[in-house]
């Protein structure tokens, strides 16, 4: 099919997780609290914004992240995009942003991916990362919602999030910072959540760690999330992950891991509070997310101790879950969950 040929002169073997500008992006406006206007494709580039915009002054903005893949059946597919559309609606409502209707969200993504299909890496070389963003464009001075908004979708071919995807991560459990607080915005994909994680991440990497594991702000005996991913532990053939209590992002990959573990691997899954001691005593530990996929954690450091998990190697269940998830996306494993959404 001519539409899905790989035309771009990109070094696919050395692709990293960073921006590679593509041909076009999608943009739509909502003015004066009226309905969203019909969007359009425009050349990828900068956007104009007032210095008094709500997003610049009060952080009134949300975003999503999903991917398009080339498969073994020579198709281009999205992975569970409807979940991202629903989560974007929930995040928008939390920040008083007029939600983008699910149908419009899906149409925007399909338009951008189709127009930039030649930027999608070959099978096994990476994916096309899709970034929808919605923000308050209207001017504000007092603390209040903006009166107009912008919905934009851009894409970029990406490789693995971590530099060495075959190597287990070394993470630091920190009580110096909290990612979010009870009844806050941790369960939503707001831009401020990620800005607050930049300093802890910077300090962790400077000290030689790959990322941070955050603790529950109300009770520091329990863990919550990795900086950019959900956290899982395996102990005695049981998969355990912190429950969604409002301060943890309901990850699409998180839900996929849970379903694969229950329905394919036939293991017990528990969603509950997870203590620091349980993490340190686990047989396997890994994190999941759209950007990181399923990534093994082989070493964990706290202020008091250092622990090697699974001999510092990828555990058997972690490996199998990752293989099944990748196989479904690549169409080498049957998509019994009907997660794939064809672009063409």
XYZ file of C-alpha atoms in Angstrom:
344
model
C 0.000 0.000 0.000
C 1.635 3.227 -1.162
C 0.292 5.272 1.750
C 2.309 3.334 4.316
C 5.662 3.163 2.540
C 8.700 4.292 4.525
C 9.965 7.341 2.670
C 11.951 9.304 5.232
C 15.755 9.257 5.295
C 16.102 8.581 9.021
C 18.694 6.433 10.794
C 16.153 4.010 12.255
C 18.850 1.918 13.970
C 19.896 4.840 16.174
C 16.505 6.350 16.897
C 16.144 7.756 20.423
C 13.191 9.073 22.405
C 13.385 12.689 21.317
C 11.628 15.033 18.938
C 12.140 14.544 15.212
C 9.953 17.143 13.465
C 7.506 15.727 10.948
C 5.475 17.092 8.068
C 2.350 18.320 9.783
C 0.343 18.749 12.953
C -3.353 19.158 13.717
C -4.760 22.261 15.381
C -8.247 23.309 16.479
C -9.577 26.225 18.507
C -12.416 26.770 20.958
C -13.301 30.424 21.398
C -15.427 32.240 23.967
C -16.623 29.002 25.595
C -18.379 27.899 22.409
C -18.063 24.542 20.655
C -14.747 23.324 19.291
C -14.170 24.528 15.743
C -13.267 22.016 13.073
C -9.522 21.506 13.108
C -7.067 21.258 10.239
C -3.601 20.032 9.363
C -0.886 22.685 9.224
C 2.887 22.425 8.722
C 4.688 21.430 11.909
C 6.067 24.549 13.555
C 5.773 27.090 16.317
C 2.484 28.461 17.611
C 1.721 32.013 18.694
C 0.512 32.577 22.248
C -0.196 35.577 24.481
C 2.054 36.098 27.512
C -1.178 36.296 29.526
C -2.436 32.888 28.337
C -3.948 30.694 31.019
C -1.520 27.880 30.316
C 1.533 30.115 30.834
C 0.310 31.820 33.988
C -1.596 29.086 35.787
C -0.632 25.834 34.082
C -4.087 25.225 32.618
C -3.092 22.491 30.219
C -3.231 18.728 29.755
C -1.693 16.248 27.343
C -1.800 12.632 26.255
C 0.652 10.148 24.811
C 0.007 7.188 22.527
C 1.731 5.407 19.657
C 1.270 4.159 16.115
C 3.080 0.991 15.020
C 3.934 -0.859 11.836
C 2.993 -4.496 12.233
C 4.115 -7.849 10.875
C 0.977 -7.835 8.710
C 2.152 -4.642 6.975
C -0.493 -2.545 8.665
C -0.299 0.654 10.684
C -2.226 0.484 13.943
C -2.905 2.534 17.059
C -2.906 0.910 20.487
C -6.095 1.492 22.522
C -6.562 5.137 21.435
C -10.091 5.292 22.823
C -8.672 5.029 26.337
C -6.533 8.099 25.740
C -9.538 10.005 24.408
C -11.531 9.203 27.543
C -8.640 10.061 29.863
C -8.160 13.374 28.041
C -11.803 14.211 28.725
C -11.363 13.408 32.420
C -8.165 15.459 32.679
C -9.758 18.406 30.878
C -12.751 18.443 33.202
C -10.421 18.463 36.223
C -8.781 21.684 34.972
C -11.993 23.375 33.744
C -10.980 22.888 30.110
C -13.803 22.222 27.626
C -13.279 18.536 26.755
C -12.479 17.556 23.192
C -15.218 15.105 22.126
C -13.979 11.546 21.729
C -14.886 11.432 18.027
C -12.967 14.657 17.333
C -9.980 13.386 19.321
C -9.874 10.195 17.248
C -10.303 12.009 13.930
C -7.442 14.376 14.772
C -5.087 11.527 15.597
C -5.965 9.612 12.445
C -5.463 12.688 10.255
C -2.008 13.385 11.670
C -0.828 9.774 11.567
C -2.030 9.269 7.996
C -0.359 12.463 6.814
C 2.921 11.490 8.512
C 2.787 7.735 7.925
C 6.191 7.711 6.213
C 7.755 8.782 9.524
C 6.641 5.580 11.251
C 9.725 3.399 11.880
C 10.023 -0.068 10.350
C 8.816 -3.024 12.396
C 11.008 -3.458 15.466
C 12.817 -0.127 15.070
C 10.491 2.082 17.102
C 7.116 3.756 16.819
C 5.411 7.030 16.005
C 4.758 8.854 19.268
C 1.536 10.878 19.203
C 1.221 13.882 21.509
C -2.215 15.534 21.861
C -2.091 18.743 23.927
C -4.967 20.954 25.099
C -4.326 24.273 26.788
C -5.860 27.553 27.853
C -5.036 30.059 25.112
C -7.232 32.883 26.375
C -5.750 35.710 28.416
C -6.235 35.810 32.174
C -4.777 37.886 34.982
C -6.757 36.729 37.980
C -6.877 33.034 38.846
C -9.714 31.718 36.688
C -10.267 29.511 33.634
C -9.328 30.902 30.241
C -12.102 31.810 27.794
C -10.526 30.148 24.740
C -8.529 26.955 24.173
C -6.281 25.196 21.677
C -6.181 21.490 20.812
C -3.035 20.400 19.003
C -1.667 17.009 17.956
C 1.903 16.497 16.787
C 3.880 13.325 16.168
C 7.479 12.164 16.198
C 9.256 8.901 15.400
C 10.868 7.583 18.579
C 13.046 4.771 19.832
C 13.285 3.448 23.381
C 12.665 5.841 26.292
C 15.675 4.621 28.257
C 19.051 4.575 26.495
C 19.736 0.874 27.047
C 16.396 -0.880 26.823
C 17.948 -4.298 27.485
C 19.473 -3.189 30.774
C 17.491 -3.211 34.018
C 16.918 0.157 35.650
C 18.471 1.360 38.896
C 15.903 3.461 40.767
C 15.976 5.550 43.925
C 13.084 5.524 46.388
C 12.837 9.102 47.598
C 11.056 10.743 50.510
C 12.533 14.141 49.680
C 9.830 14.862 47.110
C 6.250 13.776 46.484
C 4.849 13.451 42.981
C 1.364 14.514 44.040
C -0.966 14.630 47.019
C -4.273 13.014 48.015
C -7.236 14.585 46.198
C -4.820 16.447 43.928
C -4.205 16.026 40.214
C -2.023 12.910 40.280
C -4.698 10.815 38.618
C -4.869 13.178 35.634
C -2.398 13.948 32.868
C -1.843 17.619 33.662
C 1.281 19.453 32.592
C 2.067 20.601 36.140
C 2.447 17.053 37.414
C 5.416 16.522 35.152
C 7.031 19.908 35.738
C 7.148 19.067 39.448
C 9.041 15.843 38.706
C 11.887 17.490 36.793
C 14.053 18.397 39.801
C 13.787 14.970 41.507
C 14.589 13.317 38.180
C 17.554 15.626 37.583
C 18.989 14.964 41.041
C 18.469 11.214 40.685
C 20.270 11.059 37.346
C 23.101 13.201 38.677
C 23.527 10.631 41.462
C 23.651 7.774 38.938
C 20.052 6.534 39.043
C 17.724 6.111 36.078
C 14.583 7.431 37.756
C 12.744 7.927 41.039
C 10.126 5.855 42.841
C 7.758 8.192 44.673
C 6.104 7.451 47.996
C 2.521 8.029 49.044
C 2.351 11.592 50.373
C -0.082 10.644 53.141
C 1.798 7.524 54.261
C 5.426 7.138 53.266
C 5.444 3.432 54.097
C 3.820 2.883 50.686
C 5.053 3.458 47.135
C 3.034 5.015 44.322
C 4.671 5.564 40.930
C 7.906 5.816 39.036
C 8.457 9.330 37.690
C 6.977 8.616 34.278
C 5.404 5.186 34.685
C 3.271 2.863 36.797
C 4.970 0.423 39.168
C 4.498 -3.349 39.503
C 5.997 -6.054 41.700
C 5.839 -9.838 41.382
C 6.012 -12.036 44.463
C 5.175 -15.744 44.695
C 3.473 -15.744 41.277
C 1.240 -12.797 42.209
C 1.359 -9.461 40.406
C 0.796 -6.451 42.668
C 0.435 -2.782 41.760
C -0.640 0.282 43.757
C -4.388 0.822 43.525
C -5.881 3.841 41.767
C -6.821 6.044 44.697
C -6.758 9.353 42.819
C -3.068 10.189 43.088
C -1.862 7.589 40.556
C -2.317 7.948 36.799
C -4.610 5.247 35.342
C -2.124 4.158 32.695
C -3.315 2.503 29.491
C -0.290 0.200 29.559
C -0.940 -0.477 33.250
C -4.415 -1.760 32.448
C -3.038 -3.793 29.539
C -0.443 -5.453 31.789
C -3.139 -6.357 34.312
C -5.373 -7.921 31.660
C -2.504 -9.879 30.070
C -1.441 -11.208 33.462
C -4.951 -12.280 34.417
C -6.238 -13.673 31.139
C -3.132 -15.032 29.394
C -0.654 -15.842 32.172
C -3.466 -16.859 34.566
C -1.748 -15.238 37.546
C -3.419 -13.503 40.455
C -3.380 -9.704 40.296
C -3.791 -7.476 43.345
C -4.422 -3.736 43.219
C -3.749 -2.385 46.714
C -1.301 -0.443 48.841
C 2.270 -1.640 48.267
C 4.845 -1.097 50.998
C 8.495 -0.189 50.505
C 9.482 -3.455 52.196
C 7.393 -5.429 49.690
C 9.149 -3.734 46.794
C 12.575 -4.515 48.236
C 11.576 -8.138 48.868
C 9.938 -8.723 45.468
C 10.941 -11.457 43.042
C 10.570 -9.040 40.122
C 9.902 -5.305 39.804
C 9.052 -3.416 36.627
C 7.406 -0.243 35.405
C 4.997 0.326 32.539
C 3.857 3.185 30.354
C 3.312 4.285 26.776
C 6.818 5.726 26.607
C 8.675 3.050 28.621
C 6.580 0.018 27.546
C 7.450 -2.703 30.113
C 10.875 -2.024 31.629
C 12.554 -4.169 34.276
C 13.923 -2.662 37.496
C 17.018 -4.537 38.653
C 18.378 -2.343 41.440
C 16.645 -0.202 44.053
C 18.281 2.171 46.514
C 16.774 3.853 49.568
C 18.441 6.142 52.095
C 19.141 3.081 54.246
C 19.692 0.156 51.890
C 20.467 -1.152 48.414
C 18.725 -4.142 46.903
C 19.332 -6.167 43.737
C 16.088 -7.522 42.278
C 15.952 -10.790 40.303
C 19.730 -11.016 40.244
C 19.870 -7.709 38.410
C 18.343 -9.355 35.336
C 14.966 -9.192 33.621
C 12.650 -11.577 35.471
C 10.817 -14.334 33.556
C 7.330 -12.903 34.071
C 8.445 -9.356 33.294
C 9.999 -10.629 30.076
C 6.918 -12.635 29.132
C 4.492 -9.754 29.808
C 6.637 -7.436 27.700
C 6.840 -9.978 24.880
C 3.082 -10.499 24.816
C 2.376 -6.770 24.852
C 4.862 -6.129 22.038
C 3.540 -9.134 20.138
C -0.017 -7.828 20.245
C 1.132 -4.435 18.977
C 3.211 -6.043 16.230
C 0.469 -8.561 15.353
C 2.710 -11.557 16.037
C 0.462 -12.424 19.002
C -3.303 -12.676 18.629
C -5.108 -9.527 19.731
C -7.753 -11.329 21.765
C -8.583 -8.094 23.603
C -9.316 -6.131 20.401
C -6.914 -3.382 21.418
C -5.572 -2.503 17.961
C -7.150 0.283 15.918
C -6.196 0.233 12.211
C -5.104 3.528 10.675
C -5.422 2.328 7.071
